[in-house]
Short mmCIF file of C-alpha atoms in Angstrom, two decimals:
data_model
loop_
_atom_site.label_atom_id
_atom_site.label_comp_id
_atom_site.label_asym_id
_atom_site.label_seq_id
_atom_site.Cartn_x
_atom_site.Cartn_y
_atom_site.Cartn_z
CA UNK A 967 -2.99 -15.39 11.05
CA UNK A 968 -5.03 -13.33 8.82
CA UNK A 969 -4.70 -9.66 8.86
CA UNK A 970 -7.99 -8.68 10.86
CA UNK A 971 -6.53 -10.89 13.82
CA UNK A 972 -3.19 -9.17 13.24
CA UNK A 973 -4.53 -5.25 13.30
CA UNK A 974 -6.91 -6.43 16.51
CA UNK A 975 -4.02 -7.78 18.22
CA UNK A 976 -1.64 -4.64 17.59
CA UNK A 977 -4.29 -2.03 18.48
CA UNK A 978 -5.11 -4.56 21.80
CA UNK A 979 -1.43 -4.37 22.42
CA UNK A 980 -0.55 -0.96 22.18
CA UNK A 981 -3.64 0.32 23.78
CA UNK A 982 -3.48 -2.51 26.59
CA UNK A 983 0.27 -1.26 27.08
CA UNK A 984 -0.88 2.34 27.26
CA UNK A 985 -3.92 1.29 29.54
CA UNK A 986 -1.04 -0.32 32.02
CA UNK A 987 1.12 2.47 31.64
CA UNK A 988 -1.35 4.72 32.81
CA UNK A 989 -2.47 2.64 35.65
CA UNK A 990 0.75 1.99 36.89
CA UNK A 991 1.46 6.14 37.16
CA UNK A 992 -1.71 6.33 38.69
CA UNK A 993 -0.98 3.60 41.30
CA UNK A 994 2.02 5.11 41.95
CA UNK A 995 1.24 8.31 42.56
CA UNK A 996 -2.00 7.80 44.42
CA UNK A 997 0.00 5.06 47.40
CA UNK A 998 2.73 7.98 46.87
CA UNK A 999 1.11 10.67 48.18
CA UNK A 1000 -0.85 8.61 50.88
CA UNK A 1001 2.36 7.58 52.35
CA UNK A 1002 3.85 11.06 52.02
CA UNK A 1003 0.85 12.42 53.87
CA UNK A 1004 1.45 9.93 57.02
CA UNK A 1005 4.98 10.53 56.96
CA UNK A 1006 4.56 14.85 56.76
CA UNK A 1007 1.80 13.99 59.74
CA UNK A 1008 4.31 12.10 61.72
CA UNK A 1009 7.09 14.12 61.23
CA UNK A 1010 4.95 16.91 62.57
CA UNK A 1011 3.50 15.61 64.92
CA UNK A 1012 6.81 14.49 66.62
CA UNK A 1013 8.60 17.89 66.42
CA UNK A 1014 5.35 19.34 68.13
CA UNK A 1015 5.64 17.02 70.67
CA UNK A 1016 9.47 16.85 71.38
CA UNK A 1017 8.42 21.28 72.12
CA UNK A 1018 6.08 20.36 74.43
CA UNK A 1019 8.57 17.81 76.04
CA UNK A 1020 11.70 19.80 75.94
CA UNK A 1021 9.36 22.94 77.14
CA UNK A 1022 7.71 21.37 80.75
CA UNK A 1023 10.33 21.95 83.83
CA UNK A 1024 9.25 18.88 85.74
CA UNK A 1025 9.23 15.49 85.02
CA UNK A 1026 5.29 14.96 86.16
CA UNK A 1027 4.83 17.19 83.71
CA UNK A 1028 6.86 15.33 81.06
CA UNK A 1029 5.02 12.27 81.78
CA UNK A 1030 1.86 14.09 81.61
CA UNK A 1031 3.06 14.95 77.97
CA UNK A 1032 2.85 11.60 76.78
CA UNK A 1033 -0.25 10.31 78.34
CA UNK A 1034 -1.88 12.73 75.95
CA UNK A 1035 -2.27 11.95 72.22
CA UNK A 1036 -2.43 14.93 69.36
CA UNK A 1037 -3.57 12.88 66.99
CA UNK A 1038 -6.03 9.78 67.21
CA UNK A 1039 -4.39 6.27 67.03
CA UNK A 1040 -1.15 8.05 67.62
CA UNK A 1041 1.45 5.89 69.69
CA UNK A 1042 4.23 7.44 71.17
CA UNK A 1043 7.62 6.28 73.34
CA UNK A 1044 10.49 7.48 74.39
CA UNK A 1045 13.68 5.68 75.30
CA UNK A 1046 17.38 6.17 76.54
CA UNK A 1047 20.41 6.22 74.23
CA UNK A 1048 21.18 2.96 75.32
CA UNK A 1049 17.72 1.22 74.13
CA UNK A 1050 15.84 1.85 77.89
CA UNK A 1051 12.25 2.72 77.93
CA UNK A 1052 11.52 5.90 79.63
CA UNK A 1053 7.68 6.46 79.43
CA UNK A 1054 5.33 5.44 76.64
CA UNK A 1055 1.47 6.55 76.19
CA UNK A 1056 -1.18 4.20 77.20
CA UNK A 1057 -2.08 2.92 73.81
CA UNK A 1058 1.70 1.78 73.20
CA UNK A 1059 0.96 -1.87 73.86
CA UNK A 1060 -0.46 -2.33 70.33
CA UNK A 1061 2.87 -1.55 68.94
CA UNK A 1062 5.28 -4.21 69.26
CA UNK A 1063 8.70 -3.02 70.49
CA UNK A 1064 11.21 -1.87 68.55
CA UNK A 1065 15.23 -0.76 69.43
CA UNK A 1066 15.69 2.84 68.06
CA UNK A 1067 18.90 2.94 67.83
CA UNK A 1068 18.22 0.48 64.99
CA UNK A 1069 16.16 2.63 62.95
CA UNK A 1070 19.12 5.66 63.21
CA UNK A 1071 21.89 3.43 62.43
CA UNK A 1072 20.29 3.53 58.31
CA UNK A 1073 18.61 5.43 56.42
CA UNK A 1074 14.63 5.61 56.25
CA UNK A 1075 12.54 2.83 54.80
CA UNK A 1076 9.80 3.87 52.81
CA UNK A 1077 6.22 2.69 53.62
CA UNK A 1078 5.40 2.62 50.19
CA UNK A 1079 6.34 -0.41 47.36
CA UNK A 1080 8.83 -0.36 44.48
CA UNK A 1081 6.19 0.94 42.06
CA UNK A 1082 5.14 4.35 44.22
CA UNK A 1083 8.90 4.35 44.56
CA UNK A 1084 8.80 5.41 40.94
CA UNK A 1085 6.81 8.36 41.54
CA UNK A 1086 8.08 11.65 42.59
CA UNK A 1087 7.70 12.54 46.10
CA UNK A 1088 5.30 14.18 47.42
CA UNK A 1089 6.31 15.19 51.11
CA UNK A 1090 8.62 12.66 51.85
CA UNK A 1091 11.15 12.70 53.38
CA UNK A 1092 10.36 15.64 55.19
CA UNK A 1093 12.65 18.40 56.98
CA UNK A 1094 14.30 17.29 60.31
CA UNK A 1095 16.77 14.71 61.81
CA UNK A 1096 14.46 12.09 62.41
CA UNK A 1097 14.32 8.56 60.81
CA UNK A 1098 11.45 6.66 59.39
CA UNK A 1099 11.02 3.08 60.06
CA UNK A 1100 7.92 0.32 59.61
CA UNK A 1101 7.13 -2.71 62.01
CA UNK A 1102 4.23 -5.15 62.28
CA UNK A 1103 2.42 -6.34 64.67
CA UNK A 1104 1.20 -10.06 65.36
CA UNK A 1105 -2.02 -9.35 63.40
CA UNK A 1106 0.37 -8.44 60.28
CA UNK A 1107 -0.68 -5.11 60.40
CA UNK A 1108 1.71 -2.43 59.74
CA UNK A 1109 2.98 0.77 61.85
CA UNK A 1110 4.78 3.83 60.64
CA UNK A 1111 7.45 4.72 62.89
CA UNK A 1112 9.34 8.35 63.33
CA UNK A 1113 12.51 8.21 65.38
CA UNK A 1114 13.06 11.54 66.52
CA UNK A 1115 16.55 12.08 68.82
CA UNK A 1116 16.37 15.00 71.51
CA UNK A 1117 19.96 15.51 72.09
CA UNK A 1118 19.53 18.00 75.11
CA UNK A 1119 17.91 15.60 76.86
CA UNK A 1120 19.79 12.18 75.93
CA UNK A 1121 16.69 10.66 74.98
CA UNK A 1122 14.99 9.34 71.96
CA UNK A 1123 11.31 9.72 71.19
CA UNK A 1124 9.14 7.19 68.61
CA UNK A 1125 6.13 8.53 67.31
CA UNK A 1126 3.74 5.67 65.43
CA UNK A 1127 0.69 5.87 63.72
CA UNK A 1128 -1.16 2.26 61.96
CA UNK A 1129 -1.12 2.16 58.24
CA UNK A 1130 -3.93 -0.38 57.93
CA UNK A 1131 -6.17 1.96 56.29
CA UNK A 1132 -3.72 3.16 53.90
CA UNK A 1133 -2.79 -0.10 52.81
CA UNK A 1134 -6.96 -1.15 52.61
CA UNK A 1135 -6.88 1.91 50.54
CA UNK A 1136 -4.30 1.04 48.60
CA UNK A 1137 -4.68 -2.55 48.02
CA UNK A 1138 -8.22 -1.36 46.54
CA UNK A 1139 -6.96 1.00 44.07
CA UNK A 1140 -4.59 -1.44 43.04
CA UNK A 1141 -7.22 -4.26 42.37
CA UNK A 1142 -9.35 -1.90 41.10
CA UNK A 1143 -7.04 -0.68 38.39
CA UNK A 1144 -5.82 -4.69 37.87
CA UNK A 1145 -9.40 -5.04 36.88
CA UNK A 1146 -9.78 -1.99 34.68
CA UNK A 1147 -6.54 -2.97 32.62
CA UNK A 1148 -7.77 -6.39 32.16
CA UNK A 1149 -11.30 -5.34 31.25
CA UNK A 1150 -9.86 -2.29 29.38
CA UNK A 1151 -7.51 -4.43 27.32
CA UNK A 1152 -9.84 -7.27 26.27
CA UNK A 1153 -12.57 -4.65 25.36
CA UNK A 1154 -10.13 -2.75 23.39
CA UNK A 1155 -9.27 -6.12 21.65
CA UNK A 1156 -13.04 -6.74 20.83
CA UNK A 1157 -13.50 -3.00 19.78
CA UNK A 1158 -10.41 -2.95 18.02
CA UNK A 1159 -11.71 -6.80 15.96
CA UNK A 1160 -14.95 -5.03 15.29
CA UNK A 1161 -13.14 -1.81 13.57
CA UNK A 1162 -10.64 -3.81 11.65
CA UNK A 1163 -13.75 -6.16 10.26
CA UNK A 1164 -15.34 -2.89 9.19
CA UNK A 1165 -12.37 -1.13 7.77
CA UNK A 1166 -11.45 -4.22 5.91
CA UNK A 1167 -14.53 -5.34 4.72
CA UNK A 1168 -13.81 -3.23 0.96
CA UNK A 1169 -10.72 -5.88 1.03
CA UNK A 1170 -12.80 -9.25 1.78
CA UNK A 1171 -15.28 -7.65 -1.00
CA UNK A 1172 -12.32 -7.13 -3.47
CA UNK A 1173 -11.28 -10.98 -2.70
CA UNK A 1174 -14.52 -12.48 -3.32
CA UNK A 1175 -15.30 -10.63 -6.15
CA UNK A 1176 -11.43 -11.52 -7.43
CA UNK A 1177 -12.14 -14.67 -6.51
CA UNK A 1178 -15.30 -15.30 -8.39
CA UNK A 1179 -14.02 -13.58 -11.59
CA UNK A 1180 -10.86 -16.30 -11.40
CA UNK A 1181 -13.90 -19.20 -11.21
CA UNK A 1182 -15.91 -18.05 -13.99
CA UNK A 1183 -13.80 -15.47 -15.94
CA UNK A 1184 -17.03 -13.31 -15.76
CA UNK A 1185 -14.90 -10.17 -16.32
CA UNK A 1186 -17.82 -8.11 -16.19
CA UNK A 1187 -18.45 -8.17 -12.43
CA UNK A 1188 -17.21 -4.94 -10.35
CA UNK A 1189 -16.83 -4.28 -7.17
CA UNK A 1190 -19.55 -2.16 -5.23
CA UNK A 1191 -17.79 1.62 -4.40
CA UNK A 1192 -18.84 2.89 -1.15
CA UNK A 1193 -19.36 6.74 -0.55
CA UNK A 1194 -15.78 6.54 1.44
CA UNK A 1195 -12.96 8.75 -0.35
CA UNK A 1196 -10.06 6.39 1.68
CA UNK A 1197 -7.18 4.82 0.95
CA UNK A 1198 -9.41 1.23 0.70
CA UNK A 1199 -12.71 3.39 -1.80
CA UNK A 1200 -9.47 4.01 -3.79
CA UNK A 1201 -8.18 0.66 -3.84
CA UNK A 1202 -12.03 -0.12 -4.89
CA UNK A 1203 -12.02 2.46 -7.59
CA UNK A 1204 -8.65 1.18 -9.13
CA UNK A 1205 -9.45 -2.32 -8.92
CA UNK A 1206 -12.49 -1.80 -10.70
CA UNK A 1207 -10.55 0.07 -13.49
CA UNK A 1208 -8.19 -2.69 -13.65
CA UNK A 1209 -11.22 -5.03 -14.62
CA UNK A 1210 -12.18 -2.94 -16.61
CA UNK A 1211 -8.90 -2.88 -18.53
CA UNK A 1212 -8.88 -6.84 -18.12
CA UNK A 1213 -12.57 -7.20 -19.55
CA UNK A 1214 -11.22 -4.80 -22.45
CA UNK A 1215 -7.89 -7.40 -22.79
CA UNK A 1216 -9.92 -9.83 -22.66
CA UNK A 1217 -12.74 -9.19 -25.02
CA UNK A 1218 -9.89 -8.00 -27.71
CA UNK A 1219 -7.94 -11.30 -27.43
CA UNK A 1220 -10.91 -13.40 -27.70
CA UNK A 1221 -12.21 -11.01 -30.98
CA UNK A 1222 -8.32 -11.28 -32.22
CA UNK A 1223 -8.41 -15.15 -31.78
CA UNK A 1224 -11.64 -15.23 -33.51
CA UNK A 1225 -10.27 -12.80 -36.41
CA UNK A 1226 -7.03 -14.99 -36.72
CA UNK A 1227 -8.58 -18.29 -36.91
CA UNK A 1228 -10.65 -16.97 -39.34
CA UNK A 1229 -8.25 -14.99 -41.49
CA UNK A 1230 -6.08 -18.26 -41.22
CA UNK A 1231 -8.69 -20.14 -42.33
CA UNK A 1232 -9.34 -18.63 -45.70
CA UNK A 1233 -5.56 -19.09 -47.42
CA UNK A 1234 -5.43 -22.76 -45.58
CA UNK A 1235 -8.54 -23.91 -47.80
CA UNK A 1236 -7.62 -22.39 -50.76
CA UNK A 1237 -4.73 -23.72 -50.32
CA UNK A 1238 -6.17 -27.60 -49.32
CA UNK A 1239 -8.96 -27.10 -51.94
CA UNK A 1240 -6.21 -26.83 -54.63
CA UNK A 1241 -3.82 -29.51 -53.72
CA UNK A 1242 -6.58 -31.53 -53.52
CA UNK A 1243 -7.86 -30.59 -57.25
CA UNK A 1244 -4.53 -31.28 -58.65
CA UNK A 1245 -4.18 -34.52 -56.73
CA UNK A 1246 -7.88 -35.45 -57.85
CA UNK A 1247 -6.99 -34.57 -61.60
CA UNK A 1248 -3.75 -35.74 -62.70
CA UNK A 1249 -4.51 -35.37 -66.19
CA UNK A 1250 -5.37 -31.71 -65.99
CA UNK A 1251 -4.72 -29.29 -68.69
CA UNK A 1252 -1.10 -27.88 -68.20
CA UNK A 1253 -3.07 -24.38 -68.16
CA UNK A 1254 -5.27 -24.89 -65.54
CA UNK A 1255 -2.75 -26.97 -63.57
CA UNK A 1256 -0.61 -23.84 -63.45
CA UNK A 1257 -3.34 -21.53 -62.30
CA UNK A 1258 -3.95 -23.60 -59.34
CA UNK A 1259 -0.59 -23.86 -58.07
CA UNK A 1260 -0.28 -19.92 -58.84
CA UNK A 1261 -3.44 -19.72 -56.83
CA UNK A 1262 -1.80 -21.93 -53.35
CA UNK A 1263 1.43 -20.32 -53.86
CA UNK A 1264 -0.18 -16.70 -53.30
CA UNK A 1265 -2.60 -17.75 -50.65
CA UNK A 1266 0.95 -19.29 -48.99
CA UNK A 1267 2.63 -16.28 -49.15
CA UNK A 1268 -0.69 -14.70 -47.62
CA UNK A 1269 -0.36 -17.03 -44.47
CA UNK A 1270 3.24 -16.30 -44.22
CA UNK A 1271 2.72 -12.68 -44.40
CA UNK A 1272 0.12 -13.14 -41.96
CA UNK A 1273 1.83 -15.14 -39.41
CA UNK A 1274 4.61 -12.82 -39.48
CA UNK A 1275 2.21 -10.03 -38.51
CA UNK A 1276 0.89 -12.16 -35.99
CA UNK A 1277 4.27 -12.87 -34.50
CA UNK A 1278 5.16 -9.20 -34.56
CA UNK A 1279 1.86 -8.40 -32.51
CA UNK A 1280 2.72 -11.07 -29.86
CA UNK A 1281 6.16 -9.86 -29.55
CA UNK A 1282 4.81 -6.11 -28.91
CA UNK A 1283 2.08 -7.53 -26.46
CA UNK A 1284 4.81 -9.06 -24.57
CA UNK A 1285 6.44 -5.85 -24.60
CA UNK A 1286 9.47 -6.29 -26.85
CA UNK A 1287 11.48 -3.68 -27.19
CA UNK A 1288 12.90 -2.41 -30.20
CA UNK A 1289 16.35 -1.41 -30.98
CA UNK A 1290 17.28 1.65 -31.50
CA UNK A 1291 20.07 4.01 -33.15
CA UNK A 1292 20.34 7.70 -35.04
CA UNK A 1293 18.99 6.85 -38.56
CA UNK A 1294 18.18 9.40 -41.29
CA UNK A 1295 14.70 8.61 -42.04
CA UNK A 1296 14.83 10.64 -45.29
CA UNK A 1297 17.54 8.28 -47.02
CA UNK A 1298 15.04 5.59 -45.50
CA UNK A 1299 11.81 7.14 -46.56
CA UNK A 1300 13.85 7.24 -50.83
CA UNK A 1301 14.94 3.17 -50.23
CA UNK A 1302 11.38 2.40 -49.39
CA UNK A 1303 9.79 4.53 -52.24
CA UNK A 1304 11.88 2.39 -54.84
CA UNK A 1305 11.16 -0.85 -53.41
CA UNK A 1306 7.63 0.26 -53.38
CA UNK A 1307 7.32 1.37 -57.10
CA UNK A 1308 6.49 -2.23 -57.81
CA UNK A 1309 3.32 -2.10 -55.46
CA UNK A 1310 2.23 0.96 -57.60
CA UNK A 1311 0.72 -0.69 -60.71
CA UNK A 1312 0.16 2.03 -62.64
CA UNK A 1313 0.02 4.77 -59.80
CA UNK A 1314 2.01 7.60 -59.06
CA UNK A 1315 4.39 8.14 -55.94
CA UNK A 1316 5.19 11.11 -55.33
CA UNK A 1317 7.25 13.66 -52.85
CA UNK A 1318 6.17 16.67 -51.55
CA UNK A 1319 8.53 17.30 -49.66
CA UNK A 1320 11.97 16.05 -48.18
CA UNK A 1321 13.68 17.55 -45.35
CA UNK A 1322 17.04 16.24 -43.86
CA UNK A 1323 15.71 14.55 -40.81
CA UNK A 1324 17.68 11.92 -38.08
CA UNK A 1325 15.45 10.08 -35.63
CA UNK A 1326 16.70 8.00 -33.04
CA UNK A 1327 14.82 4.68 -34.13
CA UNK A 1328 15.34 1.26 -35.74
CA UNK A 1329 15.75 1.32 -39.66
CA UNK A 1330 14.09 -2.16 -40.26
CA UNK A 1331 10.91 -1.15 -38.39
CA UNK A 1332 11.04 2.19 -39.96
CA UNK A 1333 11.15 1.03 -43.16
CA UNK A 1334 8.44 -1.46 -42.59
CA UNK A 1335 6.27 1.62 -41.41
CA UNK A 1336 6.54 3.12 -44.51
CA UNK A 1337 6.04 0.34 -46.39
CA UNK A 1338 2.71 -0.34 -44.55
CA UNK A 1339 1.56 3.04 -45.34
CA UNK A 1340 2.74 3.26 -48.64
CA UNK A 1341 0.87 -0.29 -49.70
CA UNK A 1342 -2.43 0.78 -47.55
CA UNK A 1343 -2.44 4.14 -49.75
CA UNK A 1344 -2.04 2.28 -53.37
CA UNK A 1345 -4.08 -0.71 -52.70
CA UNK A 1346 -7.16 1.85 -51.99
CA UNK A 1347 -6.18 4.29 -54.77
CA UNK A 1348 -7.84 4.17 -58.29
CA UNK A 1349 -5.67 2.85 -61.23
CA UNK A 1350 -4.44 6.17 -62.15
CA UNK A 1351 -4.40 7.69 -58.62
CA UNK A 1352 -1.50 9.58 -56.82
CA UNK A 1353 0.28 8.58 -53.67
CA UNK A 1354 1.57 11.75 -52.12
CA UNK A 1355 4.37 11.69 -49.36
CA UNK A 1356 6.15 14.30 -47.40
CA UNK A 1357 8.93 14.42 -44.82
CA UNK A 1358 9.04 17.55 -42.70
CA UNK A 1359 11.47 18.80 -39.57
CA UNK A 1360 9.79 20.52 -37.31
CA UNK A 1361 11.83 21.74 -34.89
CA UNK A 1362 12.26 18.51 -32.95
CA UNK A 1363 9.84 16.42 -34.31
CA UNK A 1364 9.44 14.82 -37.68
CA UNK A 1365 6.59 14.94 -39.63
CA UNK A 1366 5.67 12.36 -42.13
CA UNK A 1367 2.50 12.20 -44.01
CA UNK A 1368 1.54 9.61 -46.78
CA UNK A 1369 -1.73 10.79 -48.92
CA UNK A 1370 -3.74 9.28 -51.07
CA UNK A 1371 -6.75 9.75 -53.66
CA UNK A 1372 -8.54 6.84 -52.61
CA UNK A 1373 -12.03 5.70 -51.25
CA UNK A 1374 -11.76 7.36 -48.32
CA UNK A 1375 -13.15 5.50 -44.87
CA UNK A 1376 -16.20 6.69 -43.52
CA UNK A 1377 -15.99 9.22 -40.33
CA UNK A 1378 -17.64 6.65 -37.82
CA UNK A 1379 -14.93 3.47 -38.95
CA UNK A 1380 -11.87 6.04 -38.21
CA UNK A 1381 -11.63 5.34 -34.45
CA UNK A 1382 -11.17 1.66 -35.63
CA UNK A 1383 -9.17 1.35 -38.19
CA UNK A 1384 -5.92 0.64 -36.08
CA UNK A 1385 -8.05 -2.65 -34.37
CA UNK A 1386 -6.36 -5.57 -35.39
CA UNK A 1387 -8.32 -7.58 -38.40
CA UNK A 1388 -10.67 -4.45 -38.55
CA UNK A 1389 -11.00 -3.13 -42.16
CA UNK A 1390 -13.77 -0.29 -43.05
CA UNK A 1391 -16.18 -1.58 -45.48
CA UNK A 1392 -15.58 0.31 -48.52
CA UNK A 1393 -11.73 -0.74 -48.34
CA UNK A 1394 -13.14 -4.64 -47.21
CA UNK A 1395 -14.90 -5.15 -50.65
CA UNK A 1396 -11.69 -4.42 -52.67
CA UNK A 1397 -9.12 -5.32 -50.34
CA UNK A 1398 -6.89 -7.51 -52.74
CA UNK A 1399 -6.15 -9.91 -49.68
CA UNK A 1400 -4.54 -8.05 -47.08
CA UNK A 1401 -4.16 -9.28 -43.30
CA UNK A 1402 -5.73 -6.61 -41.46
CA UNK A 1403 -3.14 -5.99 -39.34
CA UNK A 1404 -1.12 -3.25 -41.09
CA UNK A 1405 -2.39 -0.44 -39.42
CA UNK A 1406 -1.76 -2.13 -35.85
CA UNK A 1407 1.89 -2.87 -36.38
CA UNK A 1408 2.33 0.68 -37.82
CA UNK A 1409 0.66 1.69 -34.65
CA UNK A 1410 2.61 -0.22 -32.29
CA UNK A 1411 6.12 0.65 -34.22
CA UNK A 1412 5.50 4.62 -34.17
CA UNK A 1413 4.46 3.96 -30.26
CA UNK A 1414 8.12 2.02 -29.55
CA UNK A 1415 9.43 5.23 -31.33
CA UNK A 1416 8.04 7.65 -28.94
CA UNK A 1417 5.76 9.14 -31.72
CA UNK A 1418 2.01 9.50 -32.90
CA UNK A 1419 0.04 8.56 -35.76
CA UNK A 1420 -3.09 9.66 -36.79
CA UNK A 1421 -5.69 9.22 -39.94
CA UNK A 1422 -7.80 11.95 -41.91
CA UNK A 1423 -10.08 10.83 -43.97
CA UNK A 1424 -13.40 11.53 -46.26
CA UNK A 1425 -15.14 9.38 -48.10
CA UNK A 1426 -14.58 9.41 -51.99
CA UNK A 1427 -11.90 12.13 -51.46
CA UNK A 1428 -8.95 9.99 -49.70
CA UNK A 1429 -6.94 9.87 -46.97
CA UNK A 1430 -3.83 10.97 -45.17
CA UNK A 1431 -2.10 9.08 -42.33
CA UNK A 1432 0.18 11.59 -40.21
CA UNK A 1433 3.19 10.30 -38.30
CA UNK A 1434 5.23 12.36 -35.55
CA UNK A 1435 8.83 11.04 -34.57
CA UNK A 1436 11.05 13.04 -32.44
CA UNK A 1437 13.92 14.18 -33.93
CA UNK A 1438 17.21 12.78 -32.80
CA UNK A 1439 18.78 16.78 -31.31
#
């Protein structure tokens, strides 16, 4: 069952229930009021007739008072306490004979049904000592009876009035309410269906767009954003933002795959070419053979380093967390500086500042971070250049900088230096064989340690890499 249909059914059911409740309450109060007014009228008429009857002096006058009705269609009968008929009005033949003693023996019977009985009483039962009852003639028409004992005379007065008009009015009202409830519920369902379709239209558009993207892999598609600023409008905006992220990630992945293929092809091609050369010329001079083997070894080492860097970035993309513990960053810096001196090839490695600092991190990854920064600084420094390291503690952070006096990076290239396989043009021209992944890995390591990394550079004046890491206490 679709969400649209479920919403329409829920709205229709709730509104239909409200209509039914309102209809039942209206019917109960309407019908109860009519029947209570009838009972109040009968009780008042019976009290009035009893007063006139008791006030007459002779039996003839009493008989005359029974012959005149104070209300049209009102029927009167006078019984003895043993049930015998004493007198009746001229129109009494239309009302079936009843035994007043039976009516007096029990409580009054309401003329309305059980639903009307749920409404509060308007004028019933009225004050007095009589009883109310209901009877029906041969045609099925109901009559309302009020039985009033006349204790001073030892007689019982019965006053009756027809209920056909009230019954017909209540029946018509009941039919109107039933029709209103049915039609109202159906209309509510239809309107709810239309409203749900309109309200959920943005969801249908989002679904269609997502399906089209899944089929075509066209991440350039976007969901039209309407003027509405509700939850569905926010969903559409968020969905478009997600598509922007997916498009960027998809393009980055395509670029990464293409760059990785290119980078892997170069060392593999060199290794294959040297092996084929050795295979075709078994009588090569020793020096040429050694040079071919050395070149293949260098390319194999470069290939190994490239695969290791790719695995590190794959772990980063998979969200792999780095285990951390307290690390003396100043000690790691000195150890890494000693290991990197064989890479210097004539460049000087100086320490401008070295504050004792403990950070919460991973020693191996921090060592890798320092090696990456030192290796880049050494590669792009002149043969007699100087690489300067600095570690200062600044409150709850550790500020690490690696500066060189090398070729520098153009300003328009700085925002992309952390992209994978990206090398600024001056560096690319004299890159002695790096993988182009070092700064990407460095950026990941710094992020995993909750820090920040930035680069400042000027062409011909050098580059400074700044790393800020939170300290341990």
